[in-house]
Amino acid sequence: MSSHHIVKEKQEPALFIEELGNFNEELLGQLLEWSPTLLVNGENYDKIFSLGLKVDVLVNGNGQEVQEDTKIIQGPVDALMVAINYLYEEKYPAVNVITRKFDLEKYAGFEDKINLVVFTERAKHYPIKSGFSVWKPAGSEFLIHGNRYLEVTNLMQDEDEIFKVVNDGFVEFTFSGQPIFISEPI
């Protein structure tokens, strides 16, 4: 007996490939597993096309030939802002972004518009609101971006400013103000 999954449009997070770099192919496959809407930065289109992936939206393209049914969007700002604004206007609830380097300033401000997870070669970065808690095994690591006062449970900070989970169980982050970004190794 086979099982068939029907995915409603926009039910899965869209995937924006800003810059693929040496991103893990297995994780890329997992992110593509449910056929999300795939947006690609024009500078990376040829590489993504060479991988045999169907690109739904080309962002800030350079006039290159595109696949049939690929939508082209252009904007006066960098591809990330164009892509996220497009997804927000199209009412996508979430997006996964693949890029080479996480730059907090580029992503701050989007956390209220769309659920956002940013993947780099070694980590995933995402915003959390105060009261966020998650179960993690002992030894799991977090990096907390931004310099603000917060309270954490079941975490110990080491000399490299990395927070490690003390015991198997829930960790919780409590702070005031806007969401903050945290990172976890992948």
PDB file of C-alpha atoms in Angstrom:
ATOM      1  CA  MET A   1       0.000   0.000   0.000  1.00  0.00           C
ATOM      2  CA  SER A   2       1.438   3.342  -0.928  1.00  0.00           C
ATOM      3  CA  SER A   3       0.809   6.583   0.834  1.00  0.00           C
ATOM      4  CA  HIS A   4       0.212   9.804  -1.009  1.00  0.00           C
ATOM      5  CA  HIS A   5       0.735  13.168   0.562  1.00  0.00           C
ATOM      6  CA  ILE A   6      -1.126  16.152  -0.721  1.00  0.00           C
ATOM      7  CA  VAL A   7       0.620  19.379   0.127  1.00  0.00           C
ATOM      8  CA  LYS A   8      -1.510  22.488   0.046  1.00  0.00           C
ATOM      9  CA  GLU A   9       0.111  25.447  -1.602  1.00  0.00           C
ATOM     10  CA  LYS A  10       2.065  27.571   0.900  1.00  0.00           C
ATOM     11  CA  GLN A  11       1.683  24.892   3.599  1.00  0.00           C
ATOM     12  CA  GLU A  12       5.416  24.164   3.443  1.00  0.00           C
ATOM     13  CA  PRO A  13       7.966  26.951   3.928  1.00  0.00           C
ATOM     14  CA  ALA A  14       9.220  28.442   0.679  1.00  0.00           C
ATOM     15  CA  LEU A  15      12.949  27.979   0.016  1.00  0.00           C
ATOM     16  CA  PHE A  16      15.102  30.919  -1.056  1.00  0.00           C
ATOM     17  CA  ILE A  17      18.621  30.045  -2.169  1.00  0.00           C
ATOM     18  CA  GLU A  18      20.563  33.267  -1.798  1.00  0.00           C
ATOM     19  CA  GLU A  19      23.950  31.584  -2.070  1.00  0.00           C
ATOM     20  CA  LEU A  20      24.436  27.797  -2.085  1.00  0.00           C
ATOM     21  CA  GLY A  21      28.185  27.614  -1.454  1.00  0.00           C
ATOM     22  CA  ASN A  22      29.165  24.171  -0.095  1.00  0.00           C
ATOM     23  CA  PHE A  23      25.765  23.533   1.487  1.00  0.00           C
ATOM     24  CA  ASN A  24      25.130  19.911   2.510  1.00  0.00           C
ATOM     25  CA  GLU A  25      23.370  18.109  -0.372  1.00  0.00           C
ATOM     26  CA  GLU A  26      21.457  15.779   1.970  1.00  0.00           C
ATOM     27  CA  LEU A  27      20.036  18.716   3.945  1.00  0.00           C
ATOM     28  CA  LEU A  28      19.212  20.502   0.680  1.00  0.00           C
ATOM     29  CA  GLY A  29      17.286  17.384  -0.352  1.00  0.00           C
ATOM     30  CA  GLN A  30      15.383  17.444   2.946  1.00  0.00           C
ATOM     31  CA  LEU A  31      14.471  21.104   2.471  1.00  0.00           C
ATOM     32  CA  LEU A  32      13.230  20.306  -1.049  1.00  0.00           C
ATOM     33  CA  GLU A  33      11.427  17.095  -0.032  1.00  0.00           C
ATOM     34  CA  TRP A  34       7.883  18.481  -0.059  1.00  0.00           C
ATOM     35  CA  SER A  35       8.400  20.562  -3.214  1.00  0.00           C
ATOM     36  CA  PRO A  36       8.353  24.029  -1.681  1.00  0.00           C
ATOM     37  CA  THR A  37       8.175  27.144  -3.806  1.00  0.00           C
ATOM     38  CA  LEU A  38      11.832  27.587  -4.828  1.00  0.00           C
ATOM     39  CA  LEU A  39      13.213  31.094  -5.200  1.00  0.00           C
ATOM     40  CA  VAL A  40      16.783  31.598  -6.399  1.00  0.00           C
ATOM     41  CA  ASN A  41      19.052  34.635  -6.404  1.00  0.00           C
ATOM     42  CA  GLY A  42      19.925  35.464 -10.028  1.00  0.00           C
ATOM     43  CA  GLU A  43      23.639  35.133  -9.250  1.00  0.00           C
ATOM     44  CA  ASN A  44      23.116  31.458  -8.322  1.00  0.00           C
ATOM     45  CA  TYR A  45      20.573  30.475 -10.974  1.00  0.00           C
ATOM     46  CA  ASP A  46      22.988  28.671 -13.299  1.00  0.00           C
ATOM     47  CA  LYS A  47      24.346  26.510 -10.479  1.00  0.00           C
ATOM     48  CA  ILE A  48      20.862  25.608  -9.228  1.00  0.00           C
ATOM     49  CA  PHE A  49      19.686  24.906 -12.795  1.00  0.00           C
ATOM     50  CA  SER A  50      22.710  22.619 -13.288  1.00  0.00           C
ATOM     51  CA  LEU A  51      21.544  20.571 -10.272  1.00  0.00           C
ATOM     52  CA  GLY A  52      18.311  19.843 -12.143  1.00  0.00           C
ATOM     53  CA  LEU A  53      16.089  21.777  -9.770  1.00  0.00           C
ATOM     54  CA  LYS A  54      12.867  23.430 -10.929  1.00  0.00           C
ATOM     55  CA  VAL A  55      13.082  27.122 -10.052  1.00  0.00           C
ATOM     56  CA  ASP A  56       9.724  28.786  -9.420  1.00  0.00           C
ATOM     57  CA  VAL A  57      10.945  32.367  -8.960  1.00  0.00           C
ATOM     58  CA  LEU A  58      14.158  34.003 -10.170  1.00  0.00           C
ATOM     59  CA  VAL A  59      15.077  36.991  -7.996  1.00  0.00           C
ATOM     60  CA  ASN A  60      17.034  39.880  -9.529  1.00  0.00           C
ATOM     61  CA  GLY A  61      18.063  37.860 -12.579  1.00  0.00           C
ATOM     62  CA  ASN A  62      20.686  39.028 -15.036  1.00  0.00           C
ATOM     63  CA  GLY A  63      18.690  38.414 -18.201  1.00  0.00           C
ATOM     64  CA  GLN A  64      19.596  34.717 -18.334  1.00  0.00           C
ATOM     65  CA  GLU A  65      17.433  32.115 -20.076  1.00  0.00           C
ATOM     66  CA  VAL A  66      15.055  30.583 -17.546  1.00  0.00           C
ATOM     67  CA  GLN A  67      13.024  27.414 -17.318  1.00  0.00           C
ATOM     68  CA  GLU A  68       9.458  27.386 -18.554  1.00  0.00           C
ATOM     69  CA  ASP A  69       6.994  28.760 -15.962  1.00  0.00           C
ATOM     70  CA  THR A  70       9.730  30.472 -13.933  1.00  0.00           C
ATOM     71  CA  LYS A  71       8.544  33.837 -12.655  1.00  0.00           C
ATOM     72  CA  ILE A  72      11.108  36.651 -12.660  1.00  0.00           C
ATOM     73  CA  ILE A  73      10.973  39.358 -10.003  1.00  0.00           C
ATOM     74  CA  GLN A  74      13.272  42.363  -9.845  1.00  0.00           C
ATOM     75  CA  GLY A  75      13.798  44.932  -7.163  1.00  0.00           C
ATOM     76  CA  PRO A  76      15.974  47.930  -6.391  1.00  0.00           C
ATOM     77  CA  VAL A  77      17.433  46.253  -3.286  1.00  0.00           C
ATOM     78  CA  ASP A  78      19.386  43.060  -2.673  1.00  0.00           C
ATOM     79  CA  ALA A  79      17.823  39.746  -3.612  1.00  0.00           C
ATOM     80  CA  LEU A  80      17.075  38.761  -0.001  1.00  0.00           C
ATOM     81  CA  MET A  81      14.854  41.789   0.593  1.00  0.00           C
ATOM     82  CA  VAL A  82      13.150  41.361  -2.783  1.00  0.00           C
ATOM     83  CA  ALA A  83      12.477  37.662  -2.095  1.00  0.00           C
ATOM     84  CA  ILE A  84      11.142  38.121   1.445  1.00  0.00           C
ATOM     85  CA  ASN A  85       8.962  41.071   0.470  1.00  0.00           C
ATOM     86  CA  TYR A  86       7.577  39.018  -2.432  1.00  0.00           C
ATOM     87  CA  LEU A  87       6.804  36.068  -0.124  1.00  0.00           C
ATOM     88  CA  TYR A  88       5.190  38.376   2.430  1.00  0.00           C
ATOM     89  CA  GLU A  89       3.007  40.014  -0.220  1.00  0.00           C
ATOM     90  CA  GLU A  90       2.041  36.567  -1.564  1.00  0.00           C
ATOM     91  CA  LYS A  91       1.056  35.564   2.010  1.00  0.00           C
ATOM     92  CA  TYR A  92       3.616  32.809   2.511  1.00  0.00           C
ATOM     93  CA  PRO A  93       3.783  32.098   6.255  1.00  0.00           C
ATOM     94  CA  ALA A  94       7.387  30.828   6.276  1.00  0.00           C
ATOM     95  CA  VAL A  95      10.654  30.678   4.363  1.00  0.00           C
ATOM     96  CA  ASN A  96      13.899  28.757   4.689  1.00  0.00           C
ATOM     97  CA  VAL A  97      16.919  30.657   3.382  1.00  0.00           C
ATOM     98  CA  ILE A  98      20.217  29.098   2.317  1.00  0.00           C
ATOM     99  CA  THR A  99      23.190  31.443   2.347  1.00  0.00           C
ATOM    100  CA  ARG A 100      26.921  31.290   3.010  1.00  0.00           C
ATOM    101  CA  LYS A 101      27.093  33.728   5.940  1.00  0.00           C
ATOM    102  CA  PHE A 102      24.514  34.754   8.529  1.00  0.00           C
ATOM    103  CA  ASP A 103      24.422  38.530   8.913  1.00  0.00           C
ATOM    104  CA  LEU A 104      22.069  39.495  11.747  1.00  0.00           C
ATOM    105  CA  GLU A 105      21.498  43.010  10.375  1.00  0.00           C
ATOM    106  CA  LYS A 106      20.183  41.616   7.065  1.00  0.00           C
ATOM    107  CA  TYR A 107      17.492  39.539   8.787  1.00  0.00           C
ATOM    108  CA  ALA A 108      16.502  41.722  11.740  1.00  0.00           C
ATOM    109  CA  GLY A 109      13.152  43.295  10.979  1.00  0.00           C
ATOM    110  CA  PHE A 110      11.788  40.363   8.974  1.00  0.00           C
ATOM    111  CA  GLU A 111      10.980  38.226  12.016  1.00  0.00           C
ATOM    112  CA  ASP A 112       7.572  39.888  12.418  1.00  0.00           C
ATOM    113  CA  LYS A 113       6.705  39.514   8.720  1.00  0.00           C
ATOM    114  CA  ILE A 114       7.404  35.835   8.100  1.00  0.00           C
ATOM    115  CA  ASN A 115       8.626  32.731   9.936  1.00  0.00           C
ATOM    116  CA  LEU A 116      12.268  32.591   8.973  1.00  0.00           C
ATOM    117  CA  VAL A 117      15.006  29.967   9.289  1.00  0.00           C
ATOM    118  CA  VAL A 118      18.405  30.793   7.795  1.00  0.00           C
ATOM    119  CA  PHE A 119      20.708  27.892   6.950  1.00  0.00           C
ATOM    120  CA  THR A 120      24.456  28.217   6.443  1.00  0.00           C
ATOM    121  CA  GLU A 121      26.912  25.381   5.876  1.00  0.00           C
ATOM    122  CA  ARG A 122      27.319  24.712   9.594  1.00  0.00           C
ATOM    123  CA  ALA A 123      24.305  26.182  11.426  1.00  0.00           C
ATOM    124  CA  LYS A 124      20.670  27.159  11.356  1.00  0.00           C
ATOM    125  CA  HIS A 125      19.663  30.586  12.631  1.00  0.00           C
ATOM    126  CA  TYR A 126      16.151  31.637  13.601  1.00  0.00           C
ATOM    127  CA  PRO A 127      14.295  34.254  15.643  1.00  0.00           C
ATOM    128  CA  ILE A 128      12.600  33.379  18.917  1.00  0.00           C
ATOM    129  CA  LYS A 129      10.173  35.225  21.146  1.00  0.00           C
ATOM    130  CA  SER A 130      10.445  35.396  24.914  1.00  0.00           C
ATOM    131  CA  GLY A 131       9.198  32.192  26.501  1.00  0.00           C
ATOM    132  CA  PHE A 132      10.529  30.009  23.653  1.00  0.00           C
ATOM    133  CA  SER A 133      11.372  26.534  24.908  1.00  0.00           C
ATOM    134  CA  VAL A 134      12.605  23.420  23.173  1.00  0.00           C
ATOM    135  CA  TRP A 135      13.719  19.959  24.290  1.00  0.00           C
ATOM    136  CA  LYS A 136      17.395  19.232  23.598  1.00  0.00           C
ATOM    137  CA  PRO A 137      19.845  16.533  24.666  1.00  0.00           C
ATOM    138  CA  ALA A 138      22.694  17.477  27.013  1.00  0.00           C
ATOM    139  CA  GLY A 139      25.660  18.997  25.187  1.00  0.00           C
ATOM    140  CA  SER A 140      23.549  20.645  22.450  1.00  0.00           C
ATOM    141  CA  GLU A 141      24.802  24.126  21.623  1.00  0.00           C
ATOM    142  CA  PHE A 142      23.220  27.521  20.975  1.00  0.00           C
ATOM    143  CA  LEU A 143      24.690  30.857  19.997  1.00  0.00           C
ATOM    144  CA  ILE A 144      22.601  33.861  20.995  1.00  0.00           C
ATOM    145  CA  HIS A 145      22.880  36.875  18.673  1.00  0.00           C
ATOM    146  CA  GLY A 146      22.646  40.438  19.830  1.00  0.00           C
ATOM    147  CA  ASN A 147      23.717  41.885  23.114  1.00  0.00           C
ATOM    148  CA  ARG A 148      20.770  41.949  25.486  1.00  0.00           C
ATOM    149  CA  TYR A 149      19.870  40.722  28.927  1.00  0.00           C
ATOM    150  CA  LEU A 150      18.050  37.415  28.979  1.00  0.00           C
ATOM    151  CA  GLU A 151      17.372  34.554  31.311  1.00  0.00           C
ATOM    152  CA  VAL A 152      17.883  30.959  30.223  1.00  0.00           C
ATOM    153  CA  THR A 153      17.139  27.650  31.909  1.00  0.00           C
ATOM    154  CA  ASN A 154      19.211  24.458  31.544  1.00  0.00           C
ATOM    155  CA  LEU A 155      21.985  26.291  29.673  1.00  0.00           C
ATOM    156  CA  MET A 156      25.561  27.103  30.702  1.00  0.00           C
ATOM    157  CA  GLN A 157      27.679  29.644  28.841  1.00  0.00           C
ATOM    158  CA  ASP A 158      31.266  28.671  28.009  1.00  0.00           C
ATOM    159  CA  GLU A 159      34.250  30.964  27.419  1.00  0.00           C
ATOM    160  CA  ASP A 160      33.496  31.155  23.671  1.00  0.00           C
ATOM    161  CA  GLU A 161      30.034  32.637  24.386  1.00  0.00           C
ATOM    162  CA  ILE A 162      28.398  29.392  23.286  1.00  0.00           C
ATOM    163  CA  PHE A 163      25.532  28.146  25.442  1.00  0.00           C
ATOM    164  CA  LYS A 164      25.496  24.386  26.102  1.00  0.00           C
ATOM    165  CA  VAL A 165      22.558  22.350  27.349  1.00  0.00           C
ATOM    166  CA  VAL A 166      23.371  21.064  30.852  1.00  0.00           C
ATOM    167  CA  ASN A 167      20.885  18.150  31.135  1.00  0.00           C
ATOM    168  CA  ASP A 168      18.618  16.352  28.675  1.00  0.00           C
ATOM    169  CA  GLY A 169      15.403  18.346  28.741  1.00  0.00           C
ATOM    170  CA  PHE A 170      13.801  21.661  27.948  1.00  0.00           C
ATOM    171  CA  VAL A 171      15.703  24.900  27.596  1.00  0.00           C
ATOM    172  CA  GLU A 172      13.822  28.171  27.873  1.00  0.00           C
ATOM    173  CA  PHE A 173      14.701  31.717  26.873  1.00  0.00           C
ATOM    174  CA  THR A 174      13.085  34.680  28.643  1.00  0.00           C
ATOM    175  CA  PHE A 175      13.749  38.318  27.744  1.00  0.00           C
ATOM    176  CA  SER A 176      11.923  41.563  27.088  1.00  0.00           C
ATOM    177  CA  GLY A 177      11.435  43.362  23.814  1.00  0.00           C
ATOM    178  CA  GLN A 178      11.734  42.220  20.221  1.00  0.00           C
ATOM    179  CA  PRO A 179      12.489  38.643  19.141  1.00  0.00           C
ATOM    180  CA  ILE A 180      16.148  37.614  19.164  1.00  0.00           C
ATOM    181  CA  PHE A 181      18.030  35.288  16.840  1.00  0.00           C
ATOM    182  CA  ILE A 182      19.655  32.099  18.035  1.00  0.00           C
ATOM    183  CA  SER A 183      21.819  29.614  16.132  1.00  0.00           C
ATOM    184  CA  GLU A 184      22.329  25.866  16.412  1.00  0.00           C
ATOM    185  CA  PRO A 185      24.968  23.748  14.663  1.00  0.00           C
ATOM    186  CA  ILE A 186      23.647  21.391  11.982  1.00  0.00           C
TER     187      ILE A 186
END
